[in-house]
mmCIF file of C-alpha atoms in Angstrom:
data_model
loop_
_atom_site.group_PDB
_atom_site.id
_atom_site.type_symbol
_atom_site.label_atom_id
_atom_site.label_comp_id
_atom_site.label_asym_id
_atom_site.label_seq_id
_atom_site.Cartn_x
_atom_site.Cartn_y
_atom_site.Cartn_z
ATOM 1 C CA MET O 5 207.164 156.463 120.728
ATOM 2 C CA ILE O 6 204.567 156.419 117.952
ATOM 3 C CA TYR O 7 201.939 157.743 120.368
ATOM 4 C CA ILE O 8 204.246 160.693 121.140
ATOM 5 C CA ILE O 9 205.497 161.356 117.606
ATOM 6 C CA VAL O 10 202.124 161.432 115.811
ATOM 7 C CA PRO O 11 200.706 164.561 117.546
ATOM 8 C CA ILE O 12 204.014 166.400 117.042
ATOM 9 C CA LEU O 13 204.103 165.417 113.360
ATOM 10 C CA ILE O 14 200.540 166.640 112.789
ATOM 11 C CA PHE O 15 201.283 169.916 114.552
ATOM 12 C CA PHE O 16 204.245 170.771 112.342
ATOM 13 C CA ILE O 17 202.618 169.561 109.124
ATOM 14 C CA ASN O 18 199.545 171.709 109.696
ATOM 15 C CA ARG O 19 201.644 174.717 110.672
ATOM 16 C CA ILE O 20 203.206 174.441 107.231
ATOM 17 C CA PHE O 21 199.819 174.083 105.548
ATOM 18 C CA GLY O 22 198.519 177.021 107.584
ATOM 19 C CA ALA O 23 201.126 179.290 106.042
ATOM 20 C CA MET O 24 199.856 178.526 102.530
ATOM 21 C CA GLN O 25 197.004 179.996 100.551
ATOM 22 C CA LEU O 26 194.852 176.961 99.826
ATOM 23 C CA SER O 27 191.980 176.533 97.396
ATOM 24 C CA THR O 28 188.940 174.428 98.232
ATOM 25 C CA PHE O 29 190.648 171.491 96.527
ATOM 26 C CA GLY O 30 193.799 172.166 98.543
ATOM 27 C CA GLN O 31 191.834 172.217 101.793
ATOM 28 C CA ARG O 32 190.293 168.830 101.033
ATOM 29 C CA MET O 33 193.760 167.497 100.222
ATOM 30 C CA VAL O 34 194.961 168.742 103.599
ATOM 31 C CA TYR O 35 192.222 166.712 105.298
ATOM 32 C CA ALA O 36 193.142 163.610 103.305
ATOM 33 C CA ILE O 37 196.870 164.025 104.023
ATOM 34 C CA ASN O 38 196.119 164.431 107.725
ATOM 35 C CA ALA O 39 194.027 161.261 107.674
ATOM 36 C CA LEU O 40 196.926 159.411 106.034
ATOM 37 C CA LEU O 41 199.637 160.779 108.342
ATOM 38 C CA ILE O 42 197.587 160.044 111.460
ATOM 39 C CA THR O 43 196.386 156.555 110.601
ATOM 40 C CA LEU O 44 199.524 155.185 108.922
ATOM 41 C CA PRO O 45 201.932 155.307 111.896
ATOM 42 C CA LEU O 46 199.221 154.323 114.368
ATOM 43 C CA LEU O 47 198.157 151.297 112.356
ATOM 44 C CA ALA O 48 201.747 150.350 111.523
ATOM 45 C CA SER O 49 202.532 150.257 115.248
ATOM 46 C CA ASN O 50 200.006 147.422 115.577
ATOM 47 C CA SER O 51 202.491 145.101 113.877
ATOM 48 C CA LEU O 52 203.895 144.500 117.360
ATOM 49 C CA VAL O 53 200.444 143.330 118.491
ATOM 50 C CA ALA O 54 200.680 140.615 115.839
ATOM 51 C CA THR O 55 203.483 139.062 117.927
ATOM 52 C CA TYR O 56 202.030 139.447 121.439
ATOM 53 C CA TYR O 57 200.743 135.919 121.932
ATOM 54 C CA SER O 58 203.590 134.185 120.120
ATOM 55 C CA ARG O 59 206.108 135.945 122.359
ATOM 56 C CA GLU O 60 204.704 133.957 125.280
ATOM 57 C CA GLY O 61 206.449 130.907 123.815
ATOM 58 C CA ARG O 62 205.180 127.557 125.069
ATOM 59 C CA ALA O 63 203.458 129.295 127.978
ATOM 60 C CA GLY O 64 200.863 130.470 125.460
ATOM 61 C CA TYR O 65 199.538 126.913 125.147
ATOM 62 C CA MET O 66 198.521 127.033 128.816
ATOM 63 C CA LYS O 67 195.533 129.223 127.962
ATOM 64 C CA LYS O 68 193.785 126.185 126.515
ATOM 65 C CA THR O 69 193.936 124.417 129.889
ATOM 66 C CA LYS O 70 192.688 127.317 132.017
ATOM 67 C CA PRO O 71 189.123 127.049 133.323
ATOM 68 C CA ILE O 72 188.327 130.709 132.510
ATOM 69 C CA TYR O 73 187.020 131.953 129.183
ATOM 70 C CA ALA O 74 190.086 132.551 126.980
ATOM 71 C CA LEU O 75 188.704 135.814 125.576
ATOM 72 C CA TYR O 76 189.439 137.676 128.807
ATOM 73 C CA PRO O 77 193.210 137.060 129.126
ATOM 74 C CA LEU O 78 193.611 137.492 125.372
ATOM 75 C CA LEU O 79 191.913 140.898 125.395
ATOM 76 C CA THR O 80 193.820 141.951 128.517
ATOM 77 C CA LYS O 81 197.013 141.894 126.447
ATOM 78 C CA LEU O 82 195.555 144.714 124.332
ATOM 79 C CA PHE O 83 194.366 146.900 127.212
ATOM 80 C CA PHE O 84 197.375 149.183 127.516
ATOM 81 C CA ASN O 85 197.620 149.693 123.758
ATOM 82 C CA VAL O 86 194.015 150.863 123.665
ATOM 83 C CA ALA O 87 194.407 152.957 126.833
ATOM 84 C CA PHE O 88 197.468 154.815 125.536
ATOM 85 C CA SER O 89 196.060 155.278 122.063
ATOM 86 C CA ILE O 90 192.896 157.069 123.243
ATOM 87 C CA PRO O 91 194.597 160.274 124.495
ATOM 88 C CA THR O 92 196.990 160.242 121.543
ATOM 89 C CA VAL O 93 194.175 160.012 118.994
ATOM 90 C CA PHE O 94 192.126 162.789 120.539
ATOM 91 C CA ILE O 95 195.074 165.106 121.215
ATOM 92 C CA THR O 96 196.118 164.631 117.596
ATOM 93 C CA SER O 97 192.550 165.249 116.419
ATOM 94 C CA ILE O 98 192.355 168.456 118.458
ATOM 95 C CA ILE O 99 195.639 169.689 116.983
ATOM 96 C CA PHE O 100 194.384 168.834 113.500
ATOM 97 C CA GLY O 101 191.017 170.497 114.125
ATOM 98 C CA VAL O 102 192.351 173.701 115.653
ATOM 99 C CA LEU O 103 194.944 174.244 112.931
ATOM 100 C CA THR O 104 192.456 173.520 110.117
ATOM 101 C CA ASN O 105 189.591 175.485 111.706
ATOM 102 C CA ILE O 106 186.990 172.762 112.019
ATOM 103 C CA SER O 107 184.417 172.726 114.816
ATOM 104 C CA PHE O 108 184.733 170.887 118.131
ATOM 105 C CA GLY O 109 181.976 168.468 117.163
ATOM 106 C CA GLN O 110 183.780 167.583 113.950
ATOM 107 C CA ILE O 111 187.006 167.077 115.889
ATOM 108 C CA ILE O 112 185.272 164.560 118.178
ATOM 109 C CA LEU O 113 183.746 162.712 115.222
ATOM 110 C CA PHE O 114 187.113 162.519 113.496
ATOM 111 C CA GLY O 115 188.760 161.343 116.732
ATOM 112 C CA PHE O 116 186.327 158.468 117.106
ATOM 113 C CA ALA O 117 186.709 157.607 113.411
ATOM 114 C CA VAL O 118 190.490 157.246 113.783
ATOM 115 C CA LEU O 119 190.198 155.450 117.131
ATOM 116 C CA PHE O 120 187.722 152.858 115.816
ATOM 117 C CA LEU O 121 189.921 152.211 112.784
ATOM 118 C CA HIS O 122 193.042 151.895 114.938
ATOM 119 C CA VAL O 123 191.479 149.515 117.463
ATOM 120 C CA GLY O 124 189.897 147.487 114.668
ATOM 121 C CA HIS O 125 193.272 146.980 113.013
ATOM 122 C CA MET O 126 194.786 146.193 116.419
ATOM 123 C CA ILE O 127 192.252 143.422 117.001
ATOM 124 C CA TYR O 128 192.787 142.108 113.477
ATOM 125 C CA SER O 129 196.551 141.994 114.130
ATOM 126 C CA ALA O 130 195.931 140.068 117.354
ATOM 127 C CA THR O 131 193.730 137.646 115.416
ATOM 128 C CA LEU O 132 196.574 137.023 112.968
ATOM 129 C CA ASP O 133 198.852 135.944 115.809
ATOM 130 C CA ILE O 134 196.209 133.704 117.348
ATOM 131 C CA MET O 135 195.443 131.892 114.098
ATOM 132 C CA ASN O 136 199.056 131.603 112.924
ATOM 133 C CA PRO O 137 201.059 131.250 116.160
ATOM 134 C CA GLN O 138 204.840 131.412 116.121
ATOM 135 C CA ASN O 139 205.240 130.222 119.731
ATOM 136 C CA GLU O 140 207.773 127.517 118.951
ATOM 137 C CA GLN O 141 210.106 129.945 117.201
ATOM 138 C CA TYR O 142 210.055 132.281 120.191
ATOM 139 C CA ALA O 143 210.421 129.349 122.589
ATOM 140 C CA THR O 144 213.499 127.991 120.825
ATOM 141 C CA SER O 145 215.254 131.141 119.639
ATOM 142 C CA GLY O 146 213.722 133.905 121.754
ATOM 143 C CA GLN O 147 212.901 135.896 118.648
ATOM 144 C CA VAL O 148 211.494 135.620 115.147
ATOM 145 C CA VAL O 149 213.555 137.138 112.355
ATOM 146 C CA ASP O 150 210.706 137.236 109.861
ATOM 147 C CA ASN O 151 207.312 136.939 111.550
ATOM 148 C CA PRO O 152 204.619 136.539 108.841
ATOM 149 C CA ASN O 153 201.930 137.971 111.138
ATOM 150 C CA GLU O 154 203.930 141.129 111.712
ATOM 151 C CA ASN O 155 204.513 141.530 107.984
ATOM 152 C CA THR O 156 200.827 141.026 107.134
ATOM 153 C CA SER O 157 199.769 143.547 109.774
ATOM 154 C CA THR O 158 202.189 146.155 108.415
ATOM 155 C CA ILE O 159 201.102 145.660 104.802
ATOM 156 C CA LEU O 160 197.449 145.965 105.779
ATOM 157 C CA ALA O 161 198.256 149.145 107.735
ATOM 158 C CA PHE O 162 199.591 150.774 104.559
ATOM 159 C CA ILE O 163 196.632 149.612 102.480
ATOM 160 C CA LEU O 164 194.015 150.696 105.018
ATOM 161 C CA SER O 165 195.640 154.096 105.565
ATOM 162 C CA ILE O 166 195.776 154.891 101.860
ATOM 163 C CA ILE O 167 192.206 153.742 101.270
ATOM 164 C CA TYR O 168 191.024 155.692 104.308
ATOM 165 C CA ALA O 169 192.742 158.857 103.068
ATOM 166 C CA VAL O 170 191.063 158.501 99.664
ATOM 167 C CA ILE O 171 187.673 157.895 101.282
ATOM 168 C CA SER O 172 188.255 160.899 103.564
ATOM 169 C CA TYR O 173 188.901 163.131 100.589
ATOM 170 C CA GLN O 174 185.816 161.941 98.729
ATOM 171 C CA LEU O 175 183.433 162.104 101.695
ATOM 172 C CA LEU O 176 184.638 165.516 102.857
ATOM 173 C CA TYR O 177 184.501 166.830 99.308
ATOM 174 C CA GLU O 178 180.890 165.706 99.002
ATOM 175 C CA ALA O 179 180.131 167.142 102.453
ATOM 176 C CA THR O 180 181.610 170.475 101.416
ATOM 177 C CA LEU O 181 179.356 170.587 98.360
ATOM 178 C CA ALA O 182 176.418 169.869 100.673
ATOM 179 C CA GLY O 183 177.411 172.850 102.814
ATOM 180 C CA SER O 184 178.622 171.089 105.990
ATOM 181 C CA LEU O 185 181.530 168.811 106.870
ATOM 182 C CA VAL O 186 179.587 167.110 109.663
ATOM 183 C CA GLY O 187 178.003 164.550 107.348
ATOM 184 C CA GLY O 188 181.393 163.576 105.958
ATOM 185 C CA PHE O 189 182.902 163.036 109.407
ATOM 186 C CA ILE O 190 179.859 161.031 110.522
ATOM 187 C CA LYS O 191 180.236 158.727 107.500
ATOM 188 C CA LEU O 192 183.954 158.322 108.237
ATOM 189 C CA MET O 193 183.160 157.346 111.812
ATOM 190 C CA LEU O 194 180.490 154.860 110.718
ATOM 191 C CA ILE O 195 182.885 153.202 108.256
ATOM 192 C CA SER O 196 185.450 152.800 111.039
ATOM 193 C CA LEU O 197 182.786 151.499 113.423
ATOM 194 C CA VAL O 198 181.674 148.846 110.935
ATOM 195 C CA TYR O 199 185.301 147.777 110.473
ATOM 196 C CA LEU O 200 185.802 147.601 114.256
ATOM 197 C CA GLY O 201 182.634 145.552 114.695
ATOM 198 C CA SER O 202 183.695 143.091 111.994
ATOM 199 C CA THR O 203 187.131 142.568 113.559
ATOM 200 C CA ILE O 204 185.634 142.029 117.020
ATOM 201 C CA TYR O 205 183.210 139.467 115.581
ATOM 202 C CA MET O 206 186.023 137.692 113.748
ATOM 203 C CA PHE O 207 188.237 137.778 116.857
ATOM 204 C CA THR O 208 185.620 136.134 119.085
ATOM 205 C CA ARG O 209 184.678 133.548 116.472
ATOM 206 C CA ARG O 210 188.306 132.586 115.874
ATOM 207 C CA ILE O 211 188.949 132.251 119.619
ATOM 208 C CA LYS O 212 185.988 129.899 119.950
ATOM 209 C CA ALA O 213 187.209 127.842 117.017
ATOM 210 C CA TYR O 214 190.846 127.732 118.121
ATOM 211 C CA TYR O 215 190.483 127.346 121.888
ATOM 212 C CA TYR O 216 187.206 125.471 122.171
ATOM 213 C CA GLU O 217 186.998 123.785 118.773
ATOM 214 C CA ILE O 218 183.453 124.999 118.200
ATOM 215 C CA GLN O 219 182.518 124.470 114.598
ATOM 216 C CA GLY O 220 180.229 126.619 112.449
#
């Protein structure tokens, strides 16, 4: 539902902004608000990812006994989330770009920036569930009333979204002063890419430590 709601929300919000007479400051605020309203629900939806492996109950322990590398089945659980998020992110970015009159190239850069941030937070949420499994609670009760991994993922989603909106405002403001928004969107994308790379590295290292007991 989040993947459907976000593009609709951005469409209506920017239709409202489009009916206003905005100053340069107001235009930068529109970009920051869009960044917040796009990333917040997307990242918050990853709280469910923080329960994926625990929901397997005691069957989750079987991964340690399988002869295949554990990274593959663990990543497979995230495939559909990533696959469905890609069209949502870029459709939303196109709506945002068209209604705020930014170029196609800037739309693509912004789309990748949001996608990298979203997938990075998704992988981090999966890492939370791997390192703090709640399998026994799901195995015995079928559900967890207060899953700490889910709560941590949601809190981080709010923090990241707010920080990202502030960074978006600052970078796009500086890019405007420089005469082109392209530099600002490139920096946003690079920040997201660094975050994604760090979460992937952490994910693989934690899997090695947890499933294969490799130290260091």
